[in-house]
Amino acid sequence: QVGLYFGEVATVAGVESSLKPLASLPALPKANVPKMTFAPDLKRRAEMSARAKAAAEGARPGEASIACRGDRAFPVARSDTALVIIDMQSDFLLPDGRIGQHYKDSPVTNGLAGVKRLLASARAAGLTVAHSRSHRYGAAVMDHFVGAGDAGYEFHPEVAPVPGEIVVDKWTFGAFASTPLEEELRARGVERILLCGVLTNVCIFATASQAVDRFFRVCLVEDACAAFDTEWHDMAIRLISEPQMRKGHYGQVGLYFGEVATVAGVESSLKPLASLAVPAPMTFAPDLKRR
């Protein structure tokens, strides 16, 4: 998949060398491009501006606090925190899956047990739970799998959603750009996300980036994530967590690009919430027009 996952890498010298012969070729005919006008979405911009101002005031106190890397903490509350689980599908996780068959000896299932534990903990505490499925296979968009009951496309049976939990089907690597996930979370009052699933360096990383672009605070649960290569997983964790731990961004809890916690840490923090009242689930209406 040339340049689509996520991109090739070249040098300036390499580009110069390749483009130099083109400079002597006849000029291409001028394209007849219609004049484009820019109509900014002022309502959306105003909404994000307000969210940015609110974020600058700091994270709201929660009902519990999760210990994170770098002696940091991520506050959570049942009313505004969701567990978002990315692409725990048989095609990725099983050795005979469409993608998994190419990585039979990989550590991609390392996060499965952690996701199961997080699901149990989040459900017991009454958090909102959301699941994504991807019908983006490299450059191919296999949207005919959606709603077809395809065994590979479906969720791994050990971490399948239950009625009332959000399910979105996506054709982008990130779970926000091509789904109504943002709208579903906003409707439930969600402002903070516990993130897990696969693949750490692809759809997890892209989802974290898209989440903070929308001013959702993110906490990645590292041992409930996995990639096809441990080095890729570790590198993605560092890219997500380290920028905000540097001077100048230290105060941005979960916004650049996410805090990093462990399953045990999340379980410990959510356990006291399990004895409190659980909010009623909401129904999910998929955005078929967007798909």
mmCIF file of C-alpha atoms in Angstrom:
data_model
loop_
_atom_site.group_PDB
_atom_site.id
_atom_site.type_symbol
_atom_site.label_atom_id
_atom_site.label_comp_id
_atom_site.label_asym_id
_atom_site.label_seq_id
_atom_site.Cartn_x
_atom_site.Cartn_y
_atom_site.Cartn_z
ATOM 1 C CA GLN A 1 0.000 0.000 0.000
ATOM 2 C CA VAL A 2 2.282 2.744 -1.286
ATOM 3 C CA GLY A 3 1.857 5.905 0.787
ATOM 4 C CA LEU A 4 -1.397 4.854 2.441
ATOM 5 C CA TYR A 5 -0.313 3.220 5.721
ATOM 6 C CA PHE A 6 0.665 5.913 6.763
ATOM 7 C CA GLY A 7 3.272 7.141 4.315
ATOM 8 C CA GLU A 8 6.602 6.529 2.622
ATOM 9 C CA VAL A 9 9.713 8.303 3.932
ATOM 10 C CA ALA A 10 12.260 10.018 1.664
ATOM 11 C CA THR A 11 15.014 12.633 1.911
ATOM 12 C CA VAL A 12 15.282 16.088 0.356
ATOM 13 C CA ALA A 13 18.235 14.900 -1.757
ATOM 14 C CA GLY A 14 16.228 11.950 -3.039
ATOM 15 C CA VAL A 15 13.297 14.154 -4.008
ATOM 16 C CA GLU A 16 15.594 16.701 -5.710
ATOM 17 C CA SER A 17 17.292 13.965 -7.729
ATOM 18 C CA SER A 18 13.975 12.515 -8.899
ATOM 19 C CA LEU A 19 12.369 15.842 -9.767
ATOM 20 C CA LYS A 20 15.355 17.368 -11.570
ATOM 21 C CA PRO A 21 14.715 15.613 -14.937
ATOM 22 C CA LEU A 22 11.123 16.845 -14.904
ATOM 23 C CA ALA A 23 12.255 20.468 -15.012
ATOM 24 C CA SER A 24 13.391 20.065 -18.646
ATOM 25 C CA LEU A 25 10.095 18.606 -19.865
ATOM 26 C CA PRO A 26 7.464 20.733 -21.642
ATOM 27 C CA ALA A 27 5.114 22.505 -19.304
ATOM 28 C CA LEU A 28 1.826 20.787 -18.649
ATOM 29 C CA PRO A 29 -1.282 22.511 -19.979
ATOM 30 C CA LYS A 30 -2.833 24.756 -17.382
ATOM 31 C CA ALA A 31 -5.670 22.956 -15.670
ATOM 32 C CA ASN A 32 -9.084 24.539 -15.854
ATOM 33 C CA VAL A 33 -9.711 24.655 -12.128
ATOM 34 C CA PRO A 34 -12.866 26.454 -11.052
ATOM 35 C CA LYS A 35 -12.394 29.239 -8.559
ATOM 36 C CA MET A 36 -12.825 27.854 -5.071
ATOM 37 C CA THR A 37 -14.324 29.781 -2.207
ATOM 38 C CA PHE A 38 -13.755 29.001 1.429
ATOM 39 C CA ALA A 39 -16.764 28.827 3.697
ATOM 40 C CA PRO A 40 -15.574 28.044 7.192
ATOM 41 C CA ASP A 41 -17.890 26.191 9.516
ATOM 42 C CA LEU A 42 -18.234 29.080 11.939
ATOM 43 C CA LYS A 43 -20.571 27.207 14.268
ATOM 44 C CA ARG A 44 -18.164 24.291 14.570
ATOM 45 C CA ARG A 45 -15.212 26.638 15.023
ATOM 46 C CA ALA A 46 -17.021 28.493 17.796
ATOM 47 C CA GLU A 47 -17.849 25.205 19.505
ATOM 48 C CA MET A 48 -14.231 24.056 19.431
ATOM 49 C CA SER A 49 -13.043 27.477 20.599
ATOM 50 C CA ALA A 50 -15.309 27.194 23.626
ATOM 51 C CA ARG A 51 -14.068 23.676 24.344
ATOM 52 C CA ALA A 52 -10.462 24.871 24.069
ATOM 53 C CA LYS A 53 -11.100 27.639 26.585
ATOM 54 C CA ALA A 54 -12.754 25.189 28.955
ATOM 55 C CA ALA A 55 -9.850 22.745 28.574
ATOM 56 C CA ALA A 56 -7.365 25.499 29.398
ATOM 57 C CA GLU A 57 -8.976 25.778 32.824
ATOM 58 C CA GLY A 58 -7.786 22.258 33.609
ATOM 59 C CA ALA A 59 -9.344 18.836 34.018
ATOM 60 C CA ARG A 60 -12.469 18.672 36.113
ATOM 61 C CA PRO A 61 -12.257 16.689 39.350
ATOM 62 C CA GLY A 62 -13.647 13.174 39.038
ATOM 63 C CA GLU A 63 -15.144 10.534 41.274
ATOM 64 C CA ALA A 64 -11.853 8.640 41.068
ATOM 65 C CA SER A 65 -8.313 9.221 39.829
ATOM 66 C CA ILE A 66 -6.180 6.804 37.794
ATOM 67 C CA ALA A 67 -2.427 6.736 38.367
ATOM 68 C CA CYS A 68 -0.524 7.332 35.109
ATOM 69 C CA ARG A 69 3.025 7.462 33.800
ATOM 70 C CA GLY A 70 5.274 10.246 35.010
ATOM 71 C CA ASP A 71 3.539 10.556 38.398
ATOM 72 C CA ARG A 72 0.518 11.976 36.635
ATOM 73 C CA ALA A 73 -3.165 11.258 37.221
ATOM 74 C CA PHE A 74 -6.289 11.028 35.082
ATOM 75 C CA PRO A 75 -9.579 11.873 36.843
ATOM 76 C CA VAL A 76 -12.683 9.915 35.838
ATOM 77 C CA ALA A 77 -16.397 10.154 36.586
ATOM 78 C CA ARG A 78 -19.244 7.885 35.571
ATOM 79 C CA SER A 79 -21.129 10.830 34.099
ATOM 80 C CA ASP A 80 -18.394 11.956 31.689
ATOM 81 C CA THR A 81 -15.967 9.073 31.074
ATOM 82 C CA ALA A 82 -16.173 6.353 28.414
ATOM 83 C CA LEU A 83 -14.202 3.217 27.687
ATOM 84 C CA VAL A 84 -13.493 3.272 23.932
ATOM 85 C CA ILE A 85 -12.367 -0.066 22.490
ATOM 86 C CA ILE A 86 -10.794 -0.055 19.046
ATOM 87 C CA ASP A 87 -11.152 -2.819 16.431
ATOM 88 C CA MET A 88 -11.112 -5.969 18.560
ATOM 89 C CA GLN A 89 -12.133 -8.004 15.521
ATOM 90 C CA SER A 90 -11.401 -11.599 14.605
ATOM 91 C CA ASP A 91 -9.708 -10.534 11.366
ATOM 92 C CA PHE A 92 -6.970 -8.835 13.397
ATOM 93 C CA LEU A 93 -6.767 -11.091 16.425
ATOM 94 C CA LEU A 94 -7.102 -14.634 15.078
ATOM 95 C CA PRO A 95 -4.288 -16.435 13.220
ATOM 96 C CA ASP A 96 -6.646 -17.249 10.340
ATOM 97 C CA GLY A 97 -8.072 -13.705 10.119
ATOM 98 C CA ARG A 98 -7.701 -11.675 6.946
ATOM 99 C CA ILE A 99 -4.923 -9.611 8.551
ATOM 100 C CA GLY A 100 -3.875 -11.911 11.374
ATOM 101 C CA GLN A 101 -2.862 -14.677 8.943
ATOM 102 C CA HIS A 102 0.089 -12.517 7.897
ATOM 103 C CA TYR A 103 1.271 -12.057 11.509
ATOM 104 C CA LYS A 104 0.723 -15.485 13.065
ATOM 105 C CA ASP A 105 3.617 -15.195 15.517
ATOM 106 C CA SER A 106 2.987 -11.576 16.456
ATOM 107 C CA PRO A 107 2.069 -10.166 19.894
ATOM 108 C CA VAL A 108 -1.248 -8.744 18.605
ATOM 109 C CA THR A 109 -3.315 -10.690 21.164
ATOM 110 C CA ASN A 110 -1.273 -9.392 24.104
ATOM 111 C CA GLY A 111 -3.937 -6.846 24.967
ATOM 112 C CA LEU A 112 -6.947 -9.175 24.775
ATOM 113 C CA ALA A 113 -6.949 -10.201 28.439
ATOM 114 C CA GLY A 114 -6.542 -6.551 29.447
ATOM 115 C CA VAL A 115 -9.493 -5.447 27.319
ATOM 116 C CA LYS A 116 -11.659 -8.158 28.921
ATOM 117 C CA ARG A 117 -10.713 -6.885 32.377
ATOM 118 C CA LEU A 118 -11.359 -3.261 31.418
ATOM 119 C CA LEU A 119 -14.757 -4.149 29.982
ATOM 120 C CA ALA A 120 -15.774 -5.893 33.186
ATOM 121 C CA SER A 121 -14.523 -3.001 35.313
ATOM 122 C CA ALA A 122 -16.137 -0.280 33.175
ATOM 123 C CA ARG A 123 -19.470 -2.108 33.010
ATOM 124 C CA ALA A 124 -19.497 -2.674 36.761
ATOM 125 C CA ALA A 125 -18.742 1.007 37.383
ATOM 126 C CA GLY A 126 -21.422 2.192 34.954
ATOM 127 C CA LEU A 127 -19.153 3.938 32.451
ATOM 128 C CA THR A 128 -20.243 4.517 28.880
ATOM 129 C CA VAL A 129 -18.709 1.837 26.630
ATOM 130 C CA ALA A 130 -18.043 2.249 22.892
ATOM 131 C CA HIS A 131 -16.641 -0.210 20.342
ATOM 132 C CA SER A 132 -15.303 0.458 16.854
ATOM 133 C CA ARG A 133 -15.004 -1.940 13.934
ATOM 134 C CA SER A 134 -12.855 -1.196 10.920
ATOM 135 C CA HIS A 135 -13.763 -2.061 7.357
ATOM 136 C CA ARG A 136 -10.598 -0.319 6.176
ATOM 137 C CA TYR A 137 -8.169 -3.070 5.136
ATOM 138 C CA GLY A 138 -5.087 -1.196 3.983
ATOM 139 C CA ALA A 139 -6.352 0.856 1.029
ATOM 140 C CA ALA A 140 -9.484 -1.253 0.564
ATOM 141 C CA VAL A 141 -12.803 -0.178 2.068
ATOM 142 C CA MET A 142 -14.777 -3.392 2.614
ATOM 143 C CA ASP A 143 -18.078 -1.842 3.654
ATOM 144 C CA HIS A 144 -20.022 -4.860 2.392
ATOM 145 C CA PHE A 145 -18.942 -6.550 5.644
ATOM 146 C CA VAL A 146 -21.037 -4.110 7.695
ATOM 147 C CA GLY A 147 -24.209 -5.804 8.893
ATOM 148 C CA ALA A 148 -23.441 -8.969 6.914
ATOM 149 C CA GLY A 149 -22.513 -11.127 9.895
ATOM 150 C CA ASP A 150 -19.067 -11.847 8.460
ATOM 151 C CA ALA A 151 -17.190 -13.900 11.073
ATOM 152 C CA GLY A 152 -13.847 -12.181 10.504
ATOM 153 C CA TYR A 153 -15.282 -8.681 10.609
ATOM 154 C CA GLU A 154 -17.207 -9.303 13.818
ATOM 155 C CA PHE A 155 -15.863 -8.682 17.305
ATOM 156 C CA HIS A 156 -13.785 -11.287 19.063
ATOM 157 C CA PRO A 157 -16.352 -13.188 21.152
ATOM 158 C CA GLU A 158 -14.518 -12.544 24.412
ATOM 159 C CA VAL A 159 -14.894 -8.750 24.093
ATOM 160 C CA ALA A 160 -18.125 -8.379 22.137
ATOM 161 C CA PRO A 161 -20.497 -5.492 22.949
ATOM 162 C CA VAL A 162 -23.734 -5.959 24.879
ATOM 163 C CA PRO A 163 -27.030 -4.197 24.139
ATOM 164 C CA GLY A 164 -26.911 -0.497 24.973
ATOM 165 C CA GLU A 165 -23.204 -0.047 24.198
ATOM 166 C CA ILE A 166 -22.131 2.177 21.310
ATOM 167 C CA VAL A 167 -20.915 0.424 18.140
ATOM 168 C CA VAL A 168 -19.470 2.348 15.186
ATOM 169 C CA ASP A 169 -18.182 1.030 11.871
ATOM 170 C CA LYS A 170 -15.338 3.041 10.364
ATOM 171 C CA TRP A 171 -13.419 3.345 7.113
ATOM 172 C CA THR A 172 -10.703 5.596 8.548
ATOM 173 C CA PHE A 173 -7.937 4.510 10.892
ATOM 174 C CA GLY A 174 -9.196 6.842 13.631
ATOM 175 C CA ALA A 175 -12.617 6.111 15.097
ATOM 176 C CA PHE A 176 -13.902 9.704 14.944
ATOM 177 C CA ALA A 177 -13.332 10.881 11.372
ATOM 178 C CA SER A 178 -15.766 8.547 9.592
ATOM 179 C CA THR A 179 -18.320 7.712 12.282
ATOM 180 C CA PRO A 180 -20.841 9.416 14.586
ATOM 181 C CA LEU A 181 -18.721 8.462 17.627
ATOM 182 C CA GLU A 182 -18.287 12.083 18.695
ATOM 183 C CA GLU A 183 -22.024 12.722 18.582
ATOM 184 C CA GLU A 184 -22.779 9.508 20.477
ATOM 185 C CA LEU A 185 -20.290 10.383 23.223
ATOM 186 C CA ARG A 186 -21.421 14.018 23.472
ATOM 187 C CA ALA A 187 -25.040 12.864 23.803
ATOM 188 C CA ARG A 188 -23.987 10.939 26.905
ATOM 189 C CA GLY A 189 -21.999 13.827 28.362
ATOM 190 C CA VAL A 190 -18.624 12.191 27.753
ATOM 191 C CA GLU A 191 -15.520 14.391 27.986
ATOM 192 C CA ARG A 192 -12.880 11.806 28.965
ATOM 193 C CA ILE A 193 -11.860 8.577 27.282
ATOM 194 C CA LEU A 194 -10.118 5.419 28.436
ATOM 195 C CA LEU A 195 -8.658 4.027 25.196
ATOM 196 C CA CYS A 196 -7.653 0.446 24.364
ATOM 197 C CA GLY A 197 -7.668 -2.152 21.566
ATOM 198 C CA VAL A 198 -5.611 -2.667 18.399
ATOM 199 C CA LEU A 199 -3.426 -1.654 16.652
ATOM 200 C CA THR A 200 -1.503 0.652 18.985
ATOM 201 C CA ASN A 201 0.565 2.268 16.231
ATOM 202 C CA VAL A 202 -2.272 2.625 13.723
ATOM 203 C CA CYS A 203 -5.909 2.933 14.791
ATOM 204 C CA ILE A 204 -5.216 3.566 18.484
ATOM 205 C CA PHE A 205 -2.746 6.344 17.680
ATOM 206 C CA ALA A 206 -5.070 7.860 15.067
ATOM 207 C CA THR A 207 -8.050 7.709 17.430
ATOM 208 C CA ALA A 208 -6.089 9.395 20.229
ATOM 209 C CA SER A 209 -5.100 12.202 17.845
ATOM 210 C CA GLN A 210 -8.651 12.663 16.581
ATOM 211 C CA ALA A 211 -10.033 12.593 20.137
ATOM 212 C CA VAL A 212 -7.797 15.376 21.437
ATOM 213 C CA ASP A 213 -8.496 17.412 18.284
ATOM 214 C CA ARG A 214 -12.083 17.379 19.568
ATOM 215 C CA PHE A 215 -10.955 18.162 23.146
ATOM 216 C CA PHE A 216 -11.753 14.778 24.628
ATOM 217 C CA ARG A 217 -9.174 13.997 27.296
ATOM 218 C CA VAL A 218 -7.494 10.634 26.637
ATOM 219 C CA CYS A 219 -5.967 7.988 28.861
ATOM 220 C CA LEU A 220 -4.429 5.053 26.996
ATOM 221 C CA VAL A 221 -4.372 1.752 28.884
ATOM 222 C CA GLU A 222 -1.111 0.329 27.602
ATOM 223 C CA ASP A 223 -1.464 -3.347 28.564
ATOM 224 C CA ALA A 224 -4.918 -3.451 26.973
ATOM 225 C CA CYS A 225 -3.444 -2.470 23.588
ATOM 226 C CA ALA A 226 -1.272 -4.368 21.129
ATOM 227 C CA ALA A 227 0.372 -4.174 17.712
ATOM 228 C CA PHE A 228 1.859 -6.682 15.297
ATOM 229 C CA ASP A 229 5.338 -5.715 16.533
ATOM 230 C CA THR A 230 6.305 -4.890 20.121
ATOM 231 C CA GLU A 231 8.613 -2.112 18.928
ATOM 232 C CA TRP A 232 5.740 -0.449 17.049
ATOM 233 C CA HIS A 233 3.560 -0.697 20.166
ATOM 234 C CA ASP A 234 6.224 0.790 22.421
ATOM 235 C CA MET A 235 6.999 3.602 19.975
ATOM 236 C CA ALA A 236 3.324 4.555 19.705
ATOM 237 C CA ILE A 237 2.984 4.626 23.498
ATOM 238 C CA ARG A 238 5.941 6.993 23.712
ATOM 239 C CA LEU A 239 4.602 9.277 20.970
ATOM 240 C CA ILE A 240 1.228 9.471 22.704
ATOM 241 C CA SER A 241 2.502 10.091 26.228
ATOM 242 C CA GLU A 242 5.846 11.862 26.162
ATOM 243 C CA PRO A 243 5.018 15.218 24.476
ATOM 244 C CA GLN A 244 2.688 16.317 27.263
ATOM 245 C CA MET A 245 5.192 15.330 29.952
ATOM 246 C CA ARG A 246 7.677 17.909 28.660
ATOM 247 C CA LYS A 247 7.957 21.442 29.946
ATOM 248 C CA GLY A 248 5.422 23.700 28.277
ATOM 249 C CA HIS A 249 2.735 21.042 27.916
ATOM 250 C CA TYR A 250 2.848 19.425 31.339
ATOM 251 C CA GLY A 251 -0.487 20.857 32.457
ATOM 252 C CA GLN A 252 -2.463 19.398 29.552
ATOM 253 C CA VAL A 253 -3.938 16.334 31.212
ATOM 254 C CA GLY A 254 -4.802 13.842 28.486
ATOM 255 C CA LEU A 255 -4.739 16.359 25.639
ATOM 256 C CA TYR A 256 -1.276 15.954 24.077
ATOM 257 C CA PHE A 257 -1.952 13.179 23.182
ATOM 258 C CA GLY A 258 -2.867 11.068 26.184
ATOM 259 C CA GLU A 259 -1.977 9.852 29.642
ATOM 260 C CA VAL A 260 -0.819 6.245 29.913
ATOM 261 C CA ALA A 261 -2.109 3.886 32.612
ATOM 262 C CA THR A 262 -2.291 0.152 33.299
ATOM 263 C CA VAL A 263 -5.251 -2.209 33.533
ATOM 264 C CA ALA A 264 -4.539 -2.800 37.227
ATOM 265 C CA GLY A 265 -4.485 0.947 37.876
ATOM 266 C CA VAL A 266 -7.823 1.455 36.126
ATOM 267 C CA GLU A 267 -9.410 -1.491 37.942
ATOM 268 C CA SER A 268 -8.248 -0.185 41.309
ATOM 269 C CA SER A 269 -9.659 3.291 40.632
ATOM 270 C CA LEU A 270 -12.990 2.151 39.192
ATOM 271 C CA LYS A 271 -13.729 -0.527 41.797
ATOM 272 C CA PRO A 272 -15.271 1.863 44.380
ATOM 273 C CA LEU A 273 -17.607 3.239 41.691
ATOM 274 C CA ALA A 274 -19.162 -0.190 41.139
ATOM 275 C CA SER A 275 -21.226 0.155 44.323
ATOM 276 C CA LEU A 276 -22.821 3.381 43.060
ATOM 277 C CA ALA A 277 -25.908 3.655 40.866
ATOM 278 C CA VAL A 278 -25.423 2.777 37.201
ATOM 279 C CA PRO A 279 -26.861 5.239 34.627
ATOM 280 C CA ALA A 280 -29.370 3.895 32.110
ATOM 281 C CA PRO A 281 -27.915 2.942 28.671
ATOM 282 C CA MET A 282 -28.829 4.860 25.509
ATOM 283 C CA THR A 283 -29.682 3.386 22.121
ATOM 284 C CA PHE A 284 -27.459 3.773 19.058
ATOM 285 C CA ALA A 285 -28.584 4.929 15.615
ATOM 286 C CA PRO A 286 -25.842 4.360 13.008
ATOM 287 C CA ASP A 287 -25.052 7.153 10.579
ATOM 288 C CA LEU A 288 -25.861 5.266 7.362
ATOM 289 C CA LYS A 289 -25.758 8.355 5.162
ATOM 290 C CA ARG A 290 -22.159 9.124 6.257
ATOM 291 C CA ARG A 291 -21.135 5.489 5.713
#
